[in-house]
Short mmCIF file of C-alpha atoms in Angstrom, two decimals:
data_model
loop_
_atom_site.label_atom_id
_atom_site.label_comp_id
_atom_site.label_asym_id
_atom_site.label_seq_id
_atom_site.Cartn_x
_atom_site.Cartn_y
_atom_site.Cartn_z
CA MET A 1 30.46 38.56 -4.05
CA GLU A 2 30.55 36.71 -0.50
CA ASN A 3 26.90 36.63 -0.70
CA MET A 4 27.21 34.79 -4.32
CA ASN A 5 29.25 32.46 -2.62
CA ILE A 6 27.23 31.52 0.36
CA GLY A 7 24.41 31.23 -2.65
CA HIS A 8 26.29 29.03 -4.67
CA HIS A 9 27.39 26.85 -1.50
CA ILE A 10 23.72 26.58 0.11
CA SER A 11 23.00 25.62 -3.61
CA ARG A 12 25.41 23.25 -4.29
CA GLN A 13 25.07 21.82 -0.37
CA PHE A 14 21.27 21.45 -1.39
CA ASN A 15 21.89 19.36 -4.60
CA GLU A 16 24.20 16.95 -2.51
CA GLU A 17 21.18 16.67 0.08
CA LEU A 18 18.78 15.81 -2.77
CA GLU A 19 21.61 13.18 -4.37
CA ASP A 20 21.94 11.97 -1.40
CA VAL A 21 18.10 11.18 -0.66
CA ARG A 22 18.17 9.34 -4.03
CA ASN A 23 21.00 7.66 -3.22
CA GLN A 24 19.64 5.86 -0.14
CA VAL A 25 16.44 5.54 -1.92
CA LEU A 26 18.44 3.11 -4.60
CA ILE A 27 20.35 1.53 -1.33
CA MET A 28 16.92 0.68 -0.01
CA GLY A 29 15.56 -0.68 -3.03
CA GLY A 30 18.54 -2.54 -3.25
CA LEU A 31 17.95 -4.30 -0.11
CA VAL A 32 14.47 -4.39 -0.74
CA GLU A 33 15.46 -6.69 -3.74
CA GLN A 34 17.88 -8.90 -2.16
CA GLN A 35 14.90 -9.71 0.41
CA ILE A 36 12.63 -10.67 -2.32
CA THR A 37 15.08 -12.90 -3.81
CA ASP A 38 16.29 -14.11 -0.84
CA ALA A 39 12.30 -14.98 0.39
CA VAL A 40 11.79 -16.69 -3.02
CA LYS A 41 14.75 -18.89 -2.75
CA SER A 42 14.56 -19.89 0.93
CA LEU A 43 10.57 -20.96 -0.32
CA VAL A 44 11.86 -22.26 -3.54
CA GLU A 45 14.95 -24.54 -2.02
CA GLY A 46 13.67 -25.72 1.55
CA ASP A 47 15.89 -22.70 3.37
CA SER A 48 14.92 -22.41 6.56
CA ARG A 49 18.37 -20.48 7.82
CA LEU A 50 17.73 -18.19 5.05
CA ALA A 51 14.10 -17.55 5.36
CA GLU A 52 14.57 -16.68 8.79
CA GLU A 53 17.54 -14.21 7.50
CA VAL A 54 15.06 -12.33 5.66
CA ILE A 55 12.08 -12.04 8.67
CA GLU A 56 15.10 -10.45 10.61
CA ASN A 57 16.18 -8.10 7.86
CA ASP A 58 13.03 -6.54 7.89
CA HIS A 59 13.64 -4.20 10.35
CA LYS A 60 16.77 -2.64 8.12
CA VAL A 61 14.15 -2.07 5.55
CA ASN A 62 11.52 -0.24 7.99
CA GLY A 63 15.06 1.75 9.69
CA LEU A 64 16.00 2.95 5.94
CA GLU A 65 12.17 4.21 5.50
CA VAL A 66 11.81 6.00 8.35
CA ALA A 67 15.42 7.69 8.24
CA ILE A 68 15.06 8.86 4.45
CA ASP A 69 11.40 9.66 5.61
CA GLU A 70 12.59 12.10 8.36
CA GLU A 71 15.15 13.58 5.56
CA CYS A 72 12.80 14.43 2.84
CA THR A 73 10.77 16.31 5.72
CA GLN A 74 13.87 18.30 6.73
CA ILE A 75 14.77 19.26 3.12
CA LEU A 76 11.08 20.44 2.43
CA ALA A 77 11.00 22.46 5.90
CA ARG A 78 14.78 23.99 5.21
CA ARG A 79 14.87 24.24 1.40
CA GLN A 80 11.40 24.83 0.78
CA PRO A 81 11.84 23.26 -2.77
CA ALA A 82 10.38 23.78 -5.78
CA ALA A 83 9.15 22.95 -9.11
CA SER A 84 10.65 19.30 -10.30
CA ASP A 85 13.20 19.19 -7.10
CA LEU A 86 9.55 19.28 -4.74
CA ARG A 87 8.53 16.93 -7.04
CA LEU A 88 11.69 14.81 -6.68
CA VAL A 89 11.03 14.99 -2.36
CA ILE A 90 7.36 13.66 -3.31
CA ALA A 91 8.31 11.04 -5.35
CA VAL A 92 10.59 9.64 -3.20
CA ILE A 93 8.12 10.23 -0.04
CA LYS A 94 5.78 8.34 -1.94
CA THR A 95 8.70 5.42 -3.29
CA ILE A 96 9.80 4.12 0.02
CA THR A 97 6.07 3.83 1.30
CA ASP A 98 5.98 0.77 -1.87
CA LEU A 99 9.39 -0.06 -1.45
CA GLU A 100 8.64 -0.81 2.84
CA ARG A 101 5.52 -2.52 1.47
CA ILE A 102 7.67 -4.91 -0.73
CA GLY A 103 9.93 -5.50 2.17
CA ASP A 104 6.44 -6.25 3.91
CA GLN A 105 5.87 -8.74 1.31
CA ALA A 106 9.10 -10.33 1.18
CA GLU A 107 9.05 -11.15 4.74
CA LYS A 108 5.57 -12.95 4.33
CA ILE A 109 6.92 -15.19 1.63
CA ALA A 110 9.75 -15.94 3.81
CA ARG A 111 7.00 -16.78 6.61
CA MET A 112 5.76 -19.09 4.35
CA GLY A 113 9.19 -20.54 3.15
CA LEU A 114 9.52 -21.53 7.01
CA HIS A 115 6.23 -23.46 7.20
CA LEU A 116 6.73 -24.79 3.87
CA SER A 117 9.86 -26.42 4.98
CA GLN A 118 8.44 -28.40 7.49
CA MET A 119 6.28 -30.14 5.06
CA GLU A 120 6.67 -32.31 2.37
CA ARG A 121 7.79 -31.22 -1.00
CA PRO A 122 4.98 -31.31 -3.82
CA LYS A 123 6.45 -32.81 -7.12
CA GLY A 124 6.40 -29.55 -8.58
CA GLN A 125 9.13 -28.12 -6.43
CA TYR A 126 7.47 -25.11 -5.95
CA TYR A 127 7.90 -24.47 -9.74
CA GLU A 128 5.37 -21.55 -9.97
CA VAL A 129 6.76 -19.44 -7.62
CA GLN A 130 10.44 -19.48 -8.91
CA SER A 131 8.42 -18.61 -12.09
CA LEU A 132 6.78 -15.84 -10.96
CA GLY A 133 9.48 -14.77 -8.73
CA GLU A 134 11.85 -14.45 -11.33
CA ARG A 135 9.53 -12.19 -13.35
CA VAL A 136 9.01 -10.17 -10.53
CA ILE A 137 12.26 -9.68 -9.37
CA LYS A 138 13.22 -8.85 -13.16
CA MET A 139 10.16 -6.43 -13.08
CA LEU A 140 11.34 -4.61 -9.36
CA HIS A 141 15.36 -4.23 -10.25
CA GLN A 142 14.54 -2.18 -13.74
CA THR A 143 11.80 -0.25 -11.73
CA LEU A 144 15.09 0.44 -9.82
CA ASP A 145 17.04 0.86 -12.97
CA ALA A 146 14.61 3.60 -14.10
CA PHE A 147 14.36 5.65 -11.12
CA ALA A 148 18.46 5.77 -10.87
CA ARG A 149 18.06 7.17 -14.22
CA MET A 150 14.86 9.13 -14.31
CA ASP A 151 14.07 7.53 -17.57
CA VAL A 152 10.30 8.17 -18.20
CA ASP A 153 10.71 5.33 -21.42
CA ALA A 154 11.85 2.81 -19.45
CA ALA A 155 9.63 3.60 -16.48
CA ILE A 156 6.42 3.18 -18.84
CA LYS A 157 7.75 -0.22 -20.44
CA VAL A 158 8.92 -1.60 -17.15
CA SER A 159 5.10 -0.63 -15.49
CA GLN A 160 3.43 -2.52 -18.24
CA GLN A 161 5.31 -6.19 -17.05
CA ASP A 162 2.79 -5.90 -14.49
CA ASP A 163 -0.07 -7.13 -16.80
CA LYS A 164 2.47 -10.23 -17.88
CA ILE A 165 2.77 -10.32 -13.78
CA ASP A 166 -1.24 -10.79 -13.40
CA HIS A 167 -1.65 -12.94 -16.27
CA GLU A 168 1.05 -15.68 -14.91
CA TYR A 169 -0.35 -15.19 -11.38
CA ASP A 170 -4.10 -15.88 -12.71
CA GLY A 171 -3.12 -18.87 -14.55
CA ILE A 172 -1.15 -20.08 -11.21
CA MET A 173 -4.37 -19.50 -9.55
CA ARG A 174 -6.09 -21.86 -11.57
CA LYS A 175 -4.04 -24.57 -11.34
CA MET A 176 -3.92 -24.35 -7.26
CA VAL A 177 -7.70 -24.99 -7.58
CA THR A 178 -7.18 -27.34 -9.61
CA PHE A 179 -4.78 -29.45 -7.29
CA MET A 180 -7.11 -28.94 -3.65
CA MET A 181 -9.79 -30.14 -5.85
CA GLU A 182 -7.82 -33.24 -6.76
CA ASP A 183 -5.95 -33.30 -3.41
CA PRO A 184 -8.01 -32.01 -0.49
CA ARG A 185 -4.86 -32.82 1.43
CA SER A 186 -2.74 -30.84 -0.20
CA ILE A 187 -5.34 -28.00 0.59
CA LYS A 188 -3.06 -26.09 3.61
CA ARG A 189 0.24 -26.50 1.53
CA SER A 190 -1.61 -25.23 -1.50
CA LEU A 191 -2.43 -22.26 0.38
CA ASP A 192 1.30 -21.25 1.50
CA VAL A 193 1.91 -21.41 -2.19
CA ILE A 194 -1.32 -19.14 -3.22
CA TRP A 195 0.19 -16.48 -0.54
CA SER A 196 3.00 -16.52 -1.94
CA VAL A 197 2.37 -15.68 -5.55
CA ARG A 198 -0.49 -13.36 -4.19
CA ALA A 199 2.26 -11.37 -2.28
CA LEU A 200 4.81 -11.49 -5.57
CA GLU A 201 2.04 -10.07 -7.73
CA ARG A 202 1.42 -7.56 -5.02
CA VAL A 203 5.15 -6.76 -5.30
CA GLY A 204 4.34 -6.17 -9.49
CA ASP A 205 1.71 -3.60 -8.34
CA HIS A 206 4.25 -1.16 -5.86
CA SER A 207 7.12 -1.82 -8.93
CA LYS A 208 4.30 -0.10 -10.89
CA ASN A 209 3.42 2.07 -8.69
CA ILE A 210 7.05 3.73 -8.79
CA CYS A 211 7.42 3.89 -12.35
CA GLU A 212 4.50 5.90 -12.28
CA TYR A 213 6.15 8.19 -9.62
CA VAL A 214 9.34 8.45 -11.81
CA ILE A 215 6.91 9.53 -14.93
CA TYR A 216 5.39 12.35 -12.63
CA LEU A 217 8.30 13.26 -11.56
CA VAL A 218 9.89 13.94 -14.58
CA LYS A 219 6.69 15.05 -16.39
CA GLY A 220 4.93 16.61 -13.53
CA LYS A 221 2.06 14.77 -14.87
CA ASP A 222 -0.03 12.33 -12.47
CA VAL A 223 -0.54 9.13 -14.65
CA ARG A 224 -1.97 7.19 -11.89
CA HIS A 225 -5.51 6.64 -12.95
CA THR A 226 -5.14 7.28 -15.91
CA GLU A 227 -4.54 6.27 -19.44
CA TYR A 228 -1.82 8.46 -20.12
CA MET A 229 0.31 5.50 -20.33
CA LYS A 230 -0.88 3.34 -22.95
CA LYS A 231 -0.96 6.81 -24.82
CA ALA A 232 2.25 7.34 -24.57
CA VAL A 233 3.16 4.08 -25.69
CA GLU A 234 0.86 4.26 -28.75
CA ASP A 235 2.34 7.81 -29.82
CA MET B 1 -0.98 48.51 7.74
CA GLU B 2 -1.64 48.20 4.34
CA ASN B 3 1.50 45.15 4.39
CA MET B 4 -0.05 43.51 7.64
CA ASN B 5 -3.65 43.37 6.11
CA ILE B 6 -1.96 41.67 3.01
CA GLY B 7 -0.02 38.99 5.39
CA HIS B 8 -3.02 38.87 7.40
CA HIS B 9 -5.12 37.79 4.06
CA ILE B 10 -2.17 35.61 2.81
CA SER B 11 -2.50 34.01 6.26
CA ARG B 12 -6.09 33.43 6.07
CA GLN B 13 -6.02 32.32 2.79
CA PHE B 14 -3.36 29.87 3.51
CA ASN B 15 -5.48 28.53 6.39
CA GLU B 16 -8.52 28.06 4.45
CA GLU B 17 -6.47 25.93 1.61
CA LEU B 18 -5.22 23.87 4.82
CA GLU B 19 -8.89 23.90 6.00
CA ASP B 20 -9.84 22.96 2.55
CA VAL B 21 -7.62 20.04 2.09
CA ARG B 22 -8.43 18.55 5.26
CA ASN B 23 -12.10 18.60 4.74
CA GLN B 24 -11.32 17.03 0.92
CA VAL B 25 -9.92 14.22 3.24
CA LEU B 26 -12.96 13.29 4.56
CA ILE B 27 -14.96 13.45 1.80
CA MET B 28 -12.84 11.17 0.50
CA GLY B 29 -12.56 9.17 3.36
CA GLY B 30 -16.58 9.20 3.79
CA LEU B 31 -16.44 7.52 0.24
CA VAL B 32 -14.12 4.90 0.64
CA GLU B 33 -15.93 4.11 3.99
CA GLN B 34 -19.08 3.56 1.98
CA GLN B 35 -17.47 1.70 -0.58
CA ILE B 36 -16.35 -0.87 1.98
CA THR B 37 -20.10 -0.55 3.35
CA ASP B 38 -22.12 -1.06 0.18
CA ALA B 39 -18.85 -3.98 -1.08
CA VAL B 40 -19.37 -5.78 2.31
CA LYS B 41 -23.72 -6.02 1.86
CA SER B 42 -23.63 -6.57 -1.52
CA LEU B 43 -21.72 -9.72 -0.87
CA VAL B 44 -23.63 -11.41 2.06
CA GLU B 45 -26.65 -10.13 0.60
CA GLY B 46 -25.73 -11.45 -3.18
CA ASP B 47 -26.64 -7.87 -4.52
CA SER B 48 -25.27 -7.83 -8.01
CA ARG B 49 -26.64 -4.49 -8.81
CA LEU B 50 -24.87 -3.11 -5.37
CA ALA B 51 -21.63 -5.05 -6.53
CA GLU B 52 -21.64 -3.22 -9.85
CA GLU B 53 -22.05 0.14 -8.74
CA VAL B 54 -19.53 -0.48 -6.44
CA ILE B 55 -17.13 -1.38 -9.15
CA GLU B 56 -18.30 1.71 -10.80
CA ASN B 57 -17.59 4.42 -8.51
CA ASP B 58 -14.06 3.10 -8.04
CA HIS B 59 -13.08 5.97 -10.03
CA LYS B 60 -14.63 8.74 -8.10
CA VAL B 61 -12.25 7.39 -5.23
CA ASN B 62 -9.48 7.76 -8.03
CA GLY B 63 -10.45 11.55 -8.74
CA LEU B 64 -10.43 12.54 -5.53
CA GLU B 65 -6.96 11.02 -4.66
CA VAL B 66 -5.29 13.00 -7.94
CA ALA B 67 -7.41 16.01 -7.03
CA ILE B 68 -5.89 15.87 -3.21
CA ASP B 69 -2.77 14.86 -4.17
CA GLU B 70 -2.28 18.15 -6.91
CA GLU B 71 -3.90 20.48 -4.23
CA CYS B 72 -0.87 19.29 -1.43
CA THR B 73 1.61 20.10 -4.03
CA GLN B 74 0.05 23.05 -4.92
CA ILE B 75 0.64 24.05 -1.47
CA LEU B 76 3.96 22.86 -0.75
CA ALA B 77 5.08 24.98 -3.83
CA ARG B 78 3.05 28.21 -3.30
CA ARG B 79 3.31 27.80 0.45
CA GLN B 80 6.43 26.51 1.65
CA PRO B 81 5.21 25.31 4.85
CA ALA B 82 6.66 24.88 7.90
CA ALA B 83 6.62 22.86 11.23
CA SER B 84 2.82 21.06 11.88
CA ASP B 85 1.70 22.61 8.40
CA LEU B 86 3.73 20.87 6.57
CA ARG B 87 3.42 17.63 8.79
CA LEU B 88 -0.19 17.96 7.98
CA VAL B 89 0.55 18.46 4.10
CA ILE B 90 2.77 15.09 4.24
CA ALA B 91 0.17 13.44 6.36
CA VAL B 92 -2.81 14.23 3.76
CA ILE B 93 -0.06 12.77 0.97
CA LYS B 94 0.22 9.81 2.78
CA THR B 95 -3.30 8.85 4.13
CA ILE B 96 -5.24 9.62 0.67
CA THR B 97 -2.67 6.89 -0.72
CA ASP B 98 -4.04 4.43 2.02
CA LEU B 99 -7.42 5.92 1.56
CA GLU B 100 -7.20 5.08 -2.27
CA ARG B 101 -6.40 1.39 -1.70
CA ILE B 102 -8.56 0.78 0.66
CA GLY B 103 -11.11 2.12 -2.37
CA ASP B 104 -9.27 -0.76 -4.12
CA GLN B 105 -10.27 -3.51 -1.55
CA ALA B 106 -13.70 -2.43 -1.69
CA GLU B 107 -13.82 -2.85 -5.39
CA LYS B 108 -12.05 -6.18 -5.21
CA ILE B 109 -14.68 -7.50 -2.60
CA ALA B 110 -17.37 -6.28 -4.45
CA ARG B 111 -15.95 -8.33 -7.89
CA MET B 112 -16.27 -12.21 -4.74
CA GLY B 113 -19.59 -10.29 -4.86
CA LEU B 114 -20.35 -10.31 -7.74
CA HIS B 115 -18.55 -13.81 -8.46
CA LEU B 116 -20.94 -15.06 -5.47
CA SER B 117 -24.28 -14.03 -6.27
CA GLN B 118 -23.61 -16.46 -9.48
CA MET B 119 -22.89 -19.22 -7.04
CA GLU B 120 -25.06 -21.68 -4.73
CA ARG B 121 -25.07 -20.01 -0.97
CA PRO B 122 -23.39 -21.58 1.38
CA LYS B 123 -25.68 -22.70 4.97
CA GLY B 124 -23.50 -20.02 6.63
CA GLN B 125 -24.63 -16.91 4.44
CA TYR B 126 -20.99 -15.43 4.27
CA TYR B 127 -21.60 -14.57 8.39
CA GLU B 128 -17.79 -14.57 8.44
CA VAL B 129 -17.49 -11.62 5.73
CA GLN B 130 -20.63 -9.64 7.68
CA SER B 131 -18.75 -10.15 10.91
CA LEU B 132 -15.46 -9.33 10.12
CA GLY B 133 -16.82 -6.45 7.91
CA GLU B 134 -18.55 -4.75 10.99
CA ARG B 135 -15.64 -4.71 12.74
CA VAL B 136 -13.36 -3.16 9.98
CA ILE B 137 -15.98 -0.20 9.20
CA LYS B 138 -16.31 0.46 12.48
CA MET B 139 -12.21 0.90 12.64
CA LEU B 140 -12.41 3.30 9.49
CA HIS B 141 -15.00 5.35 10.62
CA GLN B 142 -13.18 5.77 13.65
CA THR B 143 -10.04 5.92 12.28
CA LEU B 144 -11.33 9.32 9.75
CA ASP B 145 -13.04 10.57 13.18
CA ALA B 146 -9.29 10.76 14.92
CA PHE B 147 -8.01 11.94 11.74
CA ALA B 148 -11.02 14.77 11.47
CA ARG B 149 -10.48 15.81 15.38
CA MET B 150 -6.37 14.86 14.90
CA ASP B 151 -7.25 13.32 17.85
CA VAL B 152 -3.94 11.26 19.08
CA ASP B 153 -5.25 9.56 21.98
CA ALA B 154 -8.13 7.94 19.59
CA ALA B 155 -5.57 7.21 17.08
CA ILE B 156 -3.42 5.44 19.27
CA LYS B 157 -6.56 3.20 20.72
CA VAL B 158 -8.12 2.69 17.05
CA SER B 159 -4.77 1.13 15.69
CA GLN B 160 -4.77 -1.17 18.42
CA GLN B 161 -7.87 -3.06 17.10
CA ASP B 162 -6.09 -3.79 14.07
CA ASP B 163 -4.56 -6.97 16.26
CA LYS B 164 -8.46 -8.07 16.66
CA ILE B 165 -9.05 -8.14 12.99
CA ASP B 166 -5.83 -10.18 12.56
CA HIS B 167 -7.14 -12.35 14.84
CA GLU B 168 -10.53 -12.69 13.78
CA TYR B 169 -9.11 -13.33 10.37
CA ASP B 170 -6.74 -16.09 11.46
CA GLY B 171 -9.91 -17.84 13.04
CA ILE B 172 -11.89 -17.46 9.49
CA MET B 173 -8.55 -18.67 7.78
CA ARG B 174 -8.59 -21.94 10.07
CA LYS B 175 -12.39 -22.19 9.23
CA MET B 176 -12.15 -22.17 5.61
CA VAL B 177 -9.56 -24.97 5.41
CA THR B 178 -11.63 -26.91 7.23
CA PHE B 179 -15.02 -26.56 4.87
CA MET B 180 -12.53 -26.73 1.64
CA MET B 181 -10.90 -30.40 3.37
CA GLU B 182 -14.24 -31.61 3.82
CA ASP B 183 -16.02 -30.84 0.65
CA PRO B 184 -13.43 -29.80 -2.22
CA ARG B 185 -16.34 -28.97 -4.40
CA SER B 186 -16.35 -25.83 -1.85
CA ILE B 187 -13.00 -24.61 -2.78
CA LYS B 188 -14.04 -22.18 -5.56
CA ARG B 189 -16.25 -20.29 -3.36
CA SER B 190 -14.06 -20.85 -0.19
CA LEU B 191 -11.60 -19.21 -1.90
CA ASP B 192 -13.56 -15.84 -2.64
CA VAL B 193 -14.24 -16.02 0.89
CA ILE B 194 -10.97 -16.01 1.60
CA TRP B 195 -10.07 -12.90 -0.92
CA SER B 196 -12.81 -10.77 1.05
CA VAL B 197 -11.73 -11.53 4.45
CA ARG B 198 -8.18 -10.78 3.13
CA ALA B 199 -9.52 -8.00 1.68
CA LEU B 200 -10.75 -6.51 4.64
CA GLU B 201 -7.75 -7.31 6.80
CA ARG B 202 -5.93 -5.28 4.94
CA VAL B 203 -8.39 -2.80 5.20
CA GLY B 204 -7.55 -2.76 9.12
CA ASP B 205 -3.71 -2.55 7.87
CA HIS B 206 -4.51 0.71 6.04
CA SER B 207 -6.59 2.23 8.69
CA LYS B 208 -3.33 1.87 10.86
CA ASN B 209 -1.28 3.28 8.91
CA ILE B 210 -3.49 6.46 8.90
CA CYS B 211 -3.77 6.19 12.47
CA GLU B 212 -0.19 6.48 12.47
CA TYR B 213 0.11 9.50 10.11
CA VAL B 214 -2.18 11.36 12.77
CA ILE B 215 0.15 10.76 15.85
CA TYR B 216 2.93 11.78 13.50
CA LEU B 217 1.00 14.98 12.50
CA VAL B 218 0.56 15.80 16.26
CA LYS B 219 3.37 14.63 17.78
CA GLY B 220 5.91 15.21 15.04
CA LYS B 221 7.39 12.00 15.54
CA ASP B 222 7.20 8.68 13.30
CA VAL B 223 5.60 5.97 14.89
CA ARG B 224 6.21 3.12 12.64
CA HIS B 225 8.01 0.51 13.45
CA THR B 226 8.69 1.57 16.76
CA GLU B 227 6.81 0.62 19.83
CA TYR B 228 6.14 3.92 20.46
CA MET B 229 2.09 3.17 20.40
CA LYS B 230 2.40 0.64 22.70
CA LYS B 231 4.56 2.71 24.99
CA ALA B 232 2.04 5.60 24.81
CA VAL B 233 -0.83 3.46 25.94
CA GLU B 234 1.41 2.07 28.84
CA ASP B 235 2.01 5.25 30.16
#
């Protein structure tokens, strides 16, 4: 009886640790989403103070990554989890790497925002960045939702939004090349816009990666580099 | 005695598994290094057949990532490694993610090579891509050496090459902007060159990440986002 209680207690504590790690990932995800949102806003509105805030806050994202990573390593060492618990810890280790890199993209966009705030504003008012930004932020938000609910179907659907992001990105690129050819003086500004939409496109890639970890976590299959997701939807 | 033999046998088998995983990472690393080398060569020499080969070979890189990842998960589940063995497995899981993404960059460069092989060649013969490519390939090679020998000092030194890569990259970017302003008809070609040097710069970032995993593996400290490496060199 004594032993059972201890066993029960340890198991409960273990569950709490896993739950805590999941919550921390969601906190990190929320912060990263805010960073991307603020970065896009700072660029579109020419708000250099907000851009500086985003750059300043990146260390918080990095700090969370290191802390969660450490917690995962501790859990692997002390709890020696098996099956789905093990997959959760591995999925978390991978997810926070992508979240940290989304954070880096937010910082990059904010730096472009700082640059651009000192230049003459174009007629389009950075409409392309705003539009692609909204799409990417929506995808990131839904990715974190799928992670929170461990929802495979949602993860599959969300990951497919990446194609639309790539498509919109290609269209913006063609437009920017035309701008630059028509007005070479706009090249420097156009390049900053290009870097920014490029960064947003990469946020889409990272979100897709996280969706794939969710699928791996629940299904226990490695879906990267396979046609699994396509098939899953056709089925 | 029987038991001891079994214990010894299991432990030897475990060591062999870890050794096998390490070797597989080096095989994957060698393939990725070849992919980057061929991609740069295809672009600089306008060799569209070589570019197509690189694009074709990317699935081999992806296949290796999935296989090694699976092996690591198996080891974690069956062996429940502790301390340095655990750190090795985690470091491998992270390293192959970066190697896979270096492979993606090779594919990207090869696609630019395909594009550029159909355009008129510039006077400079893509000297910038060749030069930055050599620097990046050298860094990647030394990174894999540091991983193979688990050499922390080498990893610290190699990771610092990333600054030089960033510096050279910035210089090329300034040059390309000047080109585009002087000759707007060169914008499309210049953008392909810009994407290529950008991809090379990212290979430097990924190599630096791998160096940091080596340091983490040996020292058991998380050096990302810290001044650890700088201090380590000053000491």
